[in-house]
């Protein structure tokens, strides 16, 4: 089929309205994104939307109206708070879900007993619905799984030849799809954030919930809106959302090879980049995001680091879309340490730390900080109070005596840890220079893992560890074994860590490279 490309002149809109009335498919501009419209009362026409898009049949469509009066035909009742939203906002980038009436075909609601209704602001969209003389069911006019189209060219790329007509109305002013709010249950729930923000809605109807699925990868069966369970807006590249300020982002990405940055205008980026709007302007980010994702595909990007939107106001909508494009992959550069490095004694942690250092990471060494901290007056006083003032000799701690007392019982060890751990952690955070590795044998015990973006443990088999410890510390096998026994089992580290490096002398650098590639 040839797709007829129409303008938004009055006569073209009339023509498009006729196509809809006769069961055809017309893509049209709205203020959010382009929609792919069909007569909402025509079961067959609606079915052909699913076919053209390759859309799963269990994902319902929004019904678009030109007049508020039409809404009552579509729903069994309009709850008072839903009416308040309609009065306050419509026409708007807002979809209100209510219990459906008998007039809504099964294929529109995808088996649910509700329907989403929206009255678009865009004049061409309103004129088309009026010209069609029927409500228009319309999802975004992209191939299922692709970024929503914010211009007519993108619609042609995805659906050219598969639909009857396209009205070219230029670029969409908002750029992300409407806010979807369910008014069908006891409590209003925002299922999808959009340009009408939670704050604006709450000013009108009081407290509303934001669905957990807006920002998190929730279990499929718990998705309240079927659309939330699909991997949306997915570019071909692996996208990672990077949280943290501009400086850290620049430093982080500028050292990387073979990757793209998805950043804001004016960011000082030395690798290939695509921008999406301006820092601090949620609206400009919303407007440009989908085009930027498509551009990255055109450029053949394989891996993309994206600056994170604000996440509040309209930024919530931008974050919701971007995090899906990233399949929920994030890196938080605001954490003091990018990597927490730990493992049993003799596992070869030092070797891994050395390699990370070569790669440009700064190392915060917990052993170093514990030596500094223990000579601190405040800490010395606490230790003296807990273990006896005779552990202080010439203004410093007598380590052997302290160890003897502190390790004499589990209770004493806990007391020592309660004094030392927060102090060491504090000092390490103060000394951390981005990007930083926290090298800590007691990473989990001291709570340092919570300050790390990822945790990596190094493991090696017992025999290897034994001989390494004997050589390194020049001690007997019996002494080395005692030291090994005093530690947690390998399982403890494996369970708690995000990633593992098996240090058996082979492929260690490759293992580390892979972790950095996949996780950071
Ligand atoms: O801005 C927009 O809303 C655009 C333009 C064209 O109006 N439309 C749009 O439609 O984004 P679509 O189909 O791509 O996304 C609609 C979302 C889906 O996540 C769908 O699951 C959800 O709204 N939805 C629709 N009806 C629903 C219902 N009755 N209950 C729960 N979720 C519903
Ligand atoms: Mg869509």
Coordinates of C-alpha atoms and ligand atoms in Angstrom, one line a residue:
X1 CA 0.0 0.0 0.0
X2 CA 1.2 3.5 -0.7
X3 CA 1.0 5.9 2.3
X4 CA -0.7 9.1 1.3
X5 CA 1.2 12.1 2.8
X6 CA -1.1 14.9 3.6
X7 CA -0.6 18.4 4.9
X8 CA -2.6 20.0 7.7
X9 CA -4.7 22.1 5.4
X10 CA -8.4 22.0 5.9
X11 CA -9.1 20.0 2.8
X12 CA -6.4 17.4 3.6
X13 CA -7.8 17.0 7.1
X14 CA -11.2 16.4 5.6
X15 CA -9.7 13.7 3.4
X16 CA -8.0 12.1 6.4
X17 CA -11.3 12.2 8.3
X18 CA -13.0 10.3 5.5
X19 CA -10.3 7.6 5.5
X20 CA -10.8 7.1 9.2
X21 CA -14.6 6.9 8.8
X22 CA -14.1 4.3 6.1
X23 CA -12.0 2.0 8.4
X24 CA -8.6 3.2 7.3
X25 CA -5.5 4.1 9.3
X26 CA -4.2 7.7 9.5
X27 CA -1.1 8.8 11.4
X28 CA -1.5 12.3 12.8
X29 CA 0.4 14.9 14.9
X30 CA -0.5 15.5 18.5
X31 CA 1.3 17.8 21.0
X32 CA 2.9 14.7 22.6
X33 CA 3.9 12.3 19.7
X34 CA 2.4 11.2 16.5
X35 CA -0.6 8.9 16.8
X36 CA -1.8 6.1 14.6
X37 CA -5.5 6.6 14.4
X38 CA -8.5 4.5 13.5
X39 CA -12.3 4.8 14.2
X40 CA -12.5 3.7 17.8
X41 CA -15.9 2.1 17.2
X42 CA -14.7 0.0 14.3
X43 CA -13.3 -3.3 15.6
X44 CA -11.6 -4.3 12.4
X45 CA -10.0 -0.9 11.9
X46 CA -8.6 -1.0 15.4
X47 CA -7.3 -4.5 14.8
X48 CA -5.3 -3.2 11.8
X49 CA -3.5 -0.8 14.1
X50 CA -2.1 -3.7 16.1
X51 CA -1.0 -5.4 12.8
X52 CA 0.6 -2.3 11.3
X53 CA 2.6 -1.6 14.5
X54 CA 3.3 -5.2 15.4
X55 CA 1.8 -4.4 18.8
X56 CA 1.0 -7.1 21.4
X57 CA -2.8 -7.6 21.5
X58 CA -2.9 -7.2 25.3
X59 CA -1.8 -3.6 25.2
X60 CA -4.9 -1.3 25.2
X61 CA -5.3 1.9 23.1
X62 CA -6.2 5.4 24.1
X63 CA -9.3 6.9 22.7
X64 CA -9.0 10.5 21.5
X65 CA -11.9 12.9 21.5
X66 CA -12.4 16.5 20.2
X67 CA -15.1 17.5 22.7
X68 CA -15.5 16.9 26.4
X69 CA -19.2 15.8 25.8
X70 CA -18.1 12.8 23.9
X71 CA -16.4 11.3 26.9
X72 CA -19.7 10.2 28.6
X73 CA -20.5 7.9 25.7
X74 CA -17.2 6.0 26.2
X75 CA -17.3 5.3 29.9
X76 CA -19.8 3.8 32.3
X77 CA -19.5 6.7 34.6
X78 CA -17.2 9.7 35.2
X79 CA -16.1 9.7 38.8
X80 CA -16.1 13.2 40.4
X81 CA -12.3 13.4 40.6
X82 CA -12.0 12.3 36.9
X83 CA -14.4 15.1 36.0
X84 CA -12.4 17.6 38.0
X85 CA -9.3 16.6 35.9
X86 CA -11.2 16.9 32.7
X87 CA -12.5 20.3 33.7
X88 CA -9.1 21.5 34.8
X89 CA -6.9 20.2 32.0
X90 CA -8.6 19.0 28.9
X91 CA -7.5 19.5 26.1
X92 CA -4.1 18.3 27.4
X93 CA -1.3 15.8 27.2
X94 CA -3.3 13.8 29.8
X95 CA -5.1 10.4 29.5
X96 CA -7.7 9.6 32.1
X97 CA -8.6 5.9 32.6
X98 CA -12.2 5.1 33.6
X99 CA -14.5 2.1 33.5
X100 CA -15.5 1.7 29.9
X101 CA -19.0 1.7 28.3
X102 CA -20.4 -1.0 26.1
X103 CA -19.5 1.0 23.1
X104 CA -15.8 0.4 23.4
X105 CA -14.7 -2.7 21.3
X106 CA -12.7 -5.4 23.0
X107 CA -9.7 -4.7 20.8
X108 CA -9.4 -1.1 22.1
X109 CA -9.4 -2.1 25.7
X110 CA -7.5 -5.3 25.1
X111 CA -9.8 -7.3 27.4
X112 CA -9.7 -4.8 30.3
X113 CA -12.9 -3.2 31.7
X114 CA -11.4 0.3 31.4
X115 CA -10.6 2.8 28.7
X116 CA -8.2 5.6 28.5
X117 CA -9.6 8.9 27.2
X118 CA -7.6 11.9 26.0
X119 CA -8.5 15.2 24.3
X120 CA -5.4 16.4 22.5
X121 CA -4.4 20.1 22.5
X122 CA -2.9 20.0 19.0
X123 CA -5.2 21.8 16.5
X124 CA -4.6 19.4 13.7
X125 CA -5.5 16.4 15.9
X126 CA -8.6 18.1 17.2
X127 CA -9.6 19.0 13.6
X128 CA -9.1 15.4 12.4
X129 CA -11.2 13.9 15.2
X130 CA -13.9 16.5 14.4
X131 CA -13.7 15.7 10.6
X132 CA -13.8 12.0 11.2
X133 CA -17.0 12.5 13.3
X134 CA -16.0 9.5 15.6
X135 CA -13.6 9.1 18.5
X136 CA -10.1 8.0 17.3
X137 CA -8.3 5.1 19.0
X138 CA -4.6 5.8 18.6
X139 CA -1.3 4.5 20.0
X140 CA 2.0 6.2 19.2
X141 CA 2.7 5.9 15.5
X142 CA 5.9 3.9 15.8
X143 CA 6.8 0.3 15.1
X144 CA 6.2 -1.5 18.5
X145 CA 9.4 -1.2 20.6
X146 CA 10.9 1.7 18.7
X147 CA 11.1 5.2 20.2
X148 CA 7.8 7.2 19.7
X149 CA 7.8 9.4 16.6
X150 CA 8.0 13.2 17.3
X151 CA 8.0 14.1 13.6
X152 CA 6.4 12.9 10.4
X153 CA 9.6 11.5 9.0
X154 CA 10.0 9.1 11.9
X155 CA 6.4 7.8 11.2
X156 CA 7.3 7.2 7.6
X157 CA 10.5 5.3 8.6
X158 CA 8.5 2.9 10.8
X159 CA 5.1 2.7 9.1
X160 CA 5.5 4.0 5.5
X161 CA 3.7 1.6 3.2
X162 CA 1.7 0.0 6.0
X163 CA -0.9 2.7 6.7
X164 CA -3.3 4.6 4.5
X165 CA -2.2 8.2 5.3
X166 CA 0.0 10.5 7.3
X167 CA -0.7 14.1 8.2
X168 CA 2.6 16.0 8.4
X169 CA 2.1 18.6 11.1
X170 CA 5.8 19.2 11.9
X171 CA 7.5 18.5 15.1
X172 CA 5.6 17.7 18.3
X173 CA 5.8 20.4 20.9
X174 CA 5.9 18.2 24.0
X175 CA 7.8 15.2 22.7
X176 CA 6.9 12.5 25.2
X177 CA 3.6 10.7 25.4
X178 CA 0.7 11.9 27.6
X179 CA 0.5 11.4 31.4
X180 CA -1.7 8.4 32.0
X181 CA -3.7 8.4 35.2
X182 CA -6.1 5.7 36.3
X183 CA -9.3 7.0 37.9
X184 CA -10.9 3.5 37.8
X185 CA -9.8 2.4 41.3
X186 CA -10.2 3.7 44.8
X187 CA -7.0 5.8 44.7
X188 CA -5.9 7.7 41.6
X189 CA -2.6 6.3 40.2
X190 CA -0.3 7.8 37.7
X191 CA 0.7 4.9 35.5
X192 CA 2.9 6.9 33.1
X193 CA 4.3 10.3 33.9
X194 CA 4.0 13.0 31.2
X195 CA 3.9 16.7 30.7
X196 CA 1.0 17.2 33.1
X197 CA 2.9 16.6 36.3
X198 CA 1.9 14.9 39.5
X199 CA 2.2 18.3 41.3
X200 CA -0.3 19.9 38.9
X201 CA -2.7 17.0 39.2
X202 CA -2.5 17.0 43.0
X203 CA -3.4 20.7 43.1
X204 CA -6.7 19.7 41.5
X205 CA -7.7 16.4 43.1
X206 CA -5.4 16.0 46.1
X207 CA -2.9 13.1 46.7
X208 CA -2.3 10.6 43.9
X209 CA 0.0 7.7 43.7
X210 CA 2.8 7.3 41.3
X211 CA 3.0 3.7 40.1
X212 CA 6.1 1.8 41.1
X213 CA 6.5 0.8 37.5
X214 CA 7.2 4.4 36.6
X215 CA 10.8 4.3 37.6
X216 CA 11.5 0.6 38.5
X217 CA 11.5 -2.6 36.7
X218 CA 8.5 -4.3 38.3
X219 CA 7.4 -7.8 37.9
X220 CA 5.4 -8.3 34.7
X221 CA 2.3 -9.6 36.4
X222 CA 2.2 -6.6 38.7
X223 CA 2.1 -4.1 35.8
X224 CA -1.1 -2.1 36.2
X225 CA -0.8 -0.7 32.7
X226 CA 0.0 -3.4 30.1
X227 CA 2.3 -1.0 28.3
X228 CA 4.6 -0.8 31.3
X229 CA 5.8 -4.4 30.9
X230 CA 7.2 -4.0 27.4
X231 CA 10.7 -2.9 26.8
X232 CA 9.9 0.4 25.3
X233 CA 11.7 3.1 23.4
X234 CA 14.5 0.7 22.8
X235 CA 17.3 1.9 20.6
X236 CA 19.7 -0.8 19.2
X237 CA 22.5 0.3 21.5
X238 CA 23.0 -0.7 25.1
X239 CA 22.1 2.5 27.0
X240 CA 23.3 3.3 30.5
X241 CA 21.7 6.2 32.5
X242 CA 24.5 8.0 34.3
X243 CA 23.5 9.9 37.5
X244 CA 25.7 12.6 38.8
X245 CA 26.7 16.1 37.9
X246 CA 28.1 17.4 34.6
X247 CA 31.7 17.4 35.7
X248 CA 31.7 13.8 36.8
X249 CA 29.8 12.8 33.7
X250 CA 32.4 14.5 31.4
X251 CA 35.3 12.9 33.2
X252 CA 33.6 9.5 33.2
X253 CA 32.7 9.4 29.5
X254 CA 35.7 11.2 28.1
X255 CA 38.0 8.4 29.1
X256 CA 35.9 5.8 27.3
X257 CA 36.5 4.3 23.9
X258 CA 34.0 3.1 21.3
X259 CA 31.0 4.6 23.1
X260 CA 28.6 7.5 22.6
X261 CA 27.5 10.1 25.0
X262 CA 23.8 11.2 25.1
X263 CA 24.2 14.5 26.8
X264 CA 23.0 18.0 27.2
X265 CA 23.8 21.0 24.9
X266 CA 27.0 22.6 26.0
X267 CA 28.5 19.5 27.8
X268 CA 32.2 19.3 27.1
X269 CA 32.3 15.9 25.5
X270 CA 35.3 14.6 23.6
X271 CA 33.8 11.3 22.4
X272 CA 31.0 11.0 19.7
X273 CA 27.8 12.5 21.1
X274 CA 24.2 13.3 20.6
X275 CA 22.5 15.9 22.6
X276 CA 18.9 16.0 24.0
X277 CA 18.0 19.4 25.2
X278 CA 19.5 21.7 27.8
X279 CA 20.6 21.0 31.4
X280 CA 17.9 22.2 33.8
X281 CA 15.2 22.4 31.1
X282 CA 13.0 19.3 31.5
X283 CA 10.8 20.5 28.6
X284 CA 13.6 20.8 26.1
X285 CA 14.8 17.3 27.1
X286 CA 11.3 15.9 26.7
X287 CA 11.0 17.4 23.3
X288 CA 14.3 16.1 22.0
X289 CA 14.8 12.7 23.7
X290 CA 13.1 10.4 21.1
X291 CA 14.8 12.0 18.1
X292 CA 18.1 11.7 19.9
X293 CA 17.5 7.9 20.5
X294 CA 16.7 7.4 16.9
X295 CA 19.8 9.5 15.9
X296 CA 22.0 7.1 18.0
X297 CA 20.7 4.2 16.0
X298 CA 21.4 6.0 12.7
X299 CA 25.0 6.6 13.9
X300 CA 25.4 2.9 14.7
X301 CA 26.0 3.4 18.4
X302 CA 26.6 0.2 20.3
X303 CA 26.9 1.6 23.8
X304 CA 25.6 4.9 25.0
X305 CA 26.1 6.7 28.3
X306 CA 23.2 9.1 28.9
X307 CA 23.1 12.0 31.3
X308 CA 20.2 11.5 33.7
X309 CA 17.2 13.8 33.6
X310 CA 16.1 15.5 36.8
X311 CA 13.4 13.0 37.5
X312 CA 11.0 15.5 38.9
X313 CA 8.3 17.6 37.3
X314 CA 8.3 17.0 33.5
X315 CA 11.8 15.4 34.2
X316 CA 9.9 12.4 35.7
X317 CA 8.4 11.7 32.2
X318 CA 11.8 12.0 30.6
X319 CA 13.4 9.8 33.2
X320 CA 10.6 7.2 32.8
X321 CA 11.3 7.0 29.0
X322 CA 15.1 7.0 29.2
X323 CA 15.3 4.4 31.9
X324 CA 13.2 2.0 29.7
X325 CA 15.5 2.7 26.8
X326 CA 18.3 1.7 29.1
X327 CA 16.4 -1.5 30.2
X328 CA 16.8 0.1 33.8
X329 CA 20.6 0.1 33.6
X330 CA 22.0 2.9 35.7
X331 CA 25.3 4.1 37.1
X332 CA 25.4 6.6 40.0
X333 CA 28.5 8.8 40.0
X334 CA 27.4 10.5 43.1
X335 CA 28.3 7.4 45.1
X336 CA 31.7 8.1 46.7
X337 CA 33.2 5.0 45.2
X338 CA 32.5 3.5 41.8
X339 CA 33.9 0.1 42.7
X340 CA 34.1 -1.6 46.1
X341 CA 36.8 -4.2 45.9
X342 CA 37.0 -7.0 48.4
X343 CA 37.7 -10.7 48.9
X344 CA 39.5 -13.3 51.1
X345 CA 43.1 -12.8 52.1
X346 CA 45.4 -14.2 49.4
X347 CA 42.8 -14.1 46.7
X348 CA 44.8 -11.5 44.8
X349 CA 42.8 -8.4 45.4
X350 CA 46.0 -6.3 45.2
X351 CA 46.6 -7.4 41.6
X352 CA 43.1 -6.4 40.6
X353 CA 43.5 -3.0 42.4
X354 CA 46.8 -2.5 40.6
X355 CA 45.1 -3.1 37.2
X356 CA 42.3 -0.7 38.0
X357 CA 44.9 1.9 39.0
X358 CA 46.5 1.5 35.6
X359 CA 43.1 2.1 34.0
X360 CA 42.9 5.5 35.8
X361 CA 40.9 4.7 38.9
X362 CA 42.0 6.2 42.2
X363 CA 42.4 3.7 45.0
X364 CA 41.1 4.4 48.5
X365 CA 42.8 1.7 50.6
X366 CA 40.9 0.8 53.8
X367 CA 44.1 -0.6 55.4
X368 CA 45.9 2.7 54.9
X369 CA 43.0 4.7 56.4
X370 CA 42.7 2.4 59.4
X371 CA 46.4 2.9 60.2
X372 CA 45.8 6.7 60.1
X373 CA 42.6 6.7 61.9
X374 CA 43.8 4.6 64.8
X375 CA 46.3 7.3 65.7
X376 CA 43.5 9.8 65.9
X377 CA 43.2 11.3 69.4
X378 CA 39.4 10.9 69.5
X379 CA 39.6 7.3 68.3
X380 CA 42.5 6.5 70.7
X381 CA 40.3 7.8 73.6
X382 CA 37.4 5.6 72.6
X383 CA 39.7 2.6 72.3
X384 CA 41.3 3.3 75.7
X385 CA 37.8 3.6 77.2
X386 CA 36.8 0.2 75.7
X387 CA 40.0 -1.8 76.1
X388 CA 42.0 -0.1 78.9
X389 CA 44.2 3.0 78.9
X390 CA 47.3 0.9 78.9
X391 CA 46.8 0.2 75.2
X392 CA 48.1 3.7 74.6
X393 CA 51.9 3.9 74.6
X394 CA 53.7 7.2 73.8
X395 CA 50.6 8.7 72.3
X396 CA 49.9 5.8 69.9
X397 CA 48.1 2.5 70.1
X398 CA 50.0 -0.6 71.0
X399 CA 48.6 -2.7 68.2
X400 CA 49.6 -6.1 69.6
X401 CA 48.0 -5.4 72.9
X402 CA 44.9 -3.9 71.3
X403 CA 44.5 -6.9 69.0
X404 CA 44.9 -9.4 71.9
X405 CA 42.1 -7.7 73.8
X406 CA 39.8 -6.8 70.9
X407 CA 39.9 -10.3 69.4
X408 CA 39.6 -12.1 72.6
X409 CA 35.8 -12.4 72.3
X410 CA 33.1 -11.7 69.7
X411 CA 31.7 -9.0 71.8
X412 CA 35.1 -7.2 72.0
X413 CA 35.6 -7.5 68.3
X414 CA 32.2 -5.9 67.8
X415 CA 33.1 -3.1 70.1
X416 CA 36.4 -2.5 68.1
X417 CA 34.5 -2.6 64.8
X418 CA 31.9 -0.1 66.1
X419 CA 34.7 2.3 66.8
X420 CA 36.9 1.7 63.8
X421 CA 34.5 1.1 60.9
X422 CA 32.6 4.4 60.8
X423 CA 35.9 6.3 61.3
X424 CA 37.7 4.4 58.5
X425 CA 34.7 4.8 56.2
X426 CA 34.6 8.5 56.9
X427 CA 38.3 9.0 56.2
X428 CA 38.1 7.0 53.0
X429 CA 35.1 9.0 51.7
X430 CA 37.0 12.2 52.5
X431 CA 40.1 10.9 50.7
X432 CA 38.2 9.5 47.7
X433 CA 38.9 11.2 44.3
X434 CA 36.6 10.4 41.5
X435 CA 36.6 7.8 39.9
X436 CA 37.5 5.8 43.0
X437 CA 37.9 2.2 44.0
X438 CA 37.4 1.4 47.7
X439 CA 39.8 -1.5 48.4
X440 CA 38.5 -3.0 51.6
X441 CA 38.8 -6.5 53.0
X442 CA 35.9 -5.7 55.3
X443 CA 33.8 -3.9 52.7
X444 CA 30.5 -5.5 53.7
X445 CA 31.2 -5.5 57.5
X446 CA 31.9 -1.8 57.6
X447 CA 28.9 -0.9 55.4
X448 CA 31.1 0.5 52.7
X449 CA 29.3 -1.5 50.0
X450 CA 26.4 1.0 50.3
X451 CA 28.7 3.8 49.1
X452 CA 29.8 1.8 46.0
X453 CA 28.1 1.7 42.7
X454 CA 29.2 -1.9 42.2
X455 CA 31.0 -4.4 44.4
X456 CA 33.6 -6.8 43.1
X457 CA 35.0 -9.7 45.0
X458 CA 38.1 -11.5 44.1
X459 CA 38.3 -15.3 44.6
X460 CA 41.0 -17.9 44.3
X461 CA 41.0 -21.6 45.4
X462 CA 42.3 -22.5 48.8
X463 CA 45.6 -24.0 47.7
X464 CA 46.5 -20.9 45.7
X465 CA 45.6 -18.6 48.6
X466 CA 47.6 -20.6 51.1
X467 CA 50.8 -20.4 49.0
X468 CA 50.3 -16.7 48.3
X469 CA 49.9 -15.9 52.0
X470 CA 52.9 -17.9 53.0
X471 CA 55.1 -16.2 50.4
X472 CA 53.7 -12.7 50.9
X473 CA 53.9 -12.7 54.7
X474 CA 56.8 -15.2 55.1
X475 CA 54.8 -17.4 57.5
X476 CA 54.3 -21.2 57.9
X477 CA 51.5 -23.1 56.4
X478 CA 49.9 -23.6 59.8
X479 CA 50.0 -19.8 60.5
X480 CA 48.6 -19.1 57.1
X481 CA 45.8 -21.6 57.6
X482 CA 44.9 -19.9 60.9
X483 CA 44.6 -16.6 59.1
X484 CA 42.4 -18.0 56.4
X485 CA 40.1 -19.6 59.0
X486 CA 39.6 -16.4 60.8
X487 CA 37.9 -15.0 57.7
X488 CA 34.5 -15.3 56.1
X489 CA 33.9 -18.1 53.7
X490 CA 34.1 -17.6 49.9
X491 CA 30.4 -18.0 49.8
X492 CA 29.9 -14.9 52.0
X493 CA 31.7 -12.8 49.4
X494 CA 30.0 -14.4 46.4
X495 CA 26.6 -13.8 47.9
X496 CA 27.1 -10.2 48.7
X497 CA 29.1 -9.0 45.7
X498 CA 27.7 -7.8 42.4
X499 CA 30.5 -9.2 40.4
X500 CA 33.3 -11.8 40.8
X501 CA 36.9 -11.9 39.5
X502 CA 38.3 -15.4 39.6
X503 CA 42.0 -14.9 40.2
X504 CA 43.5 -18.2 39.0
X505 CA 46.2 -16.4 37.0
X506 CA 44.3 -16.5 33.7
X507 CA 42.2 -13.9 31.9
X508 CA 42.1 -11.6 34.9
X509 CA 42.3 -8.4 33.0
X510 CA 39.7 -9.6 30.5
X511 CA 37.4 -10.4 33.4
X512 CA 37.8 -6.9 34.8
X513 CA 37.4 -5.3 31.4
X514 CA 34.1 -7.2 31.0
X515 CA 32.8 -6.1 34.4
X516 CA 33.6 -2.4 33.6
X517 CA 32.0 -2.8 30.2
X518 CA 28.8 -4.4 31.4
X519 CA 28.3 -2.6 34.7
X520 CA 29.9 0.8 34.5
Ligands
LIG1 O1 0.4 11.0 24.1 C1 -0.1 9.9 24.0 O2 -0.7 9.3 24.9 C2 0.0 9.2 22.6 C3 -0.7 10.1 21.6 C4 -0.8 9.5 20.3 O3 -2.0 10.4 22.1 N1 -0.5 7.9 22.6 C5 0.2 6.9 23.2 O4 -0.4 5.7 23.1 O5 1.3 7.0 23.8 P1 0.4 4.3 23.4 O6 -0.6 3.2 23.0 O7 1.7 4.3 22.7 O8 0.5 4.2 24.9 C6 -0.6 4.1 25.8 C7 -0.3 3.6 27.1 C8 0.2 2.2 27.1 O9 1.2 2.0 28.0 C9 -1.1 1.4 27.5 O10 -0.8 0.2 28.2 C10 -1.7 2.4 28.5 O11 -1.4 3.7 28.0 N2 -3.2 2.2 28.6 C11 -4.1 2.5 27.6 N3 -5.3 2.2 28.0 C12 -5.2 1.7 29.3 C13 -6.1 1.1 30.2 N4 -7.3 1.0 30.0 N5 -5.6 0.7 31.4 C14 -4.3 0.8 31.7 N6 -3.4 1.3 30.8 C15 -3.8 1.7 29.6
LIG2 MG1 3.6 3.8 22.4

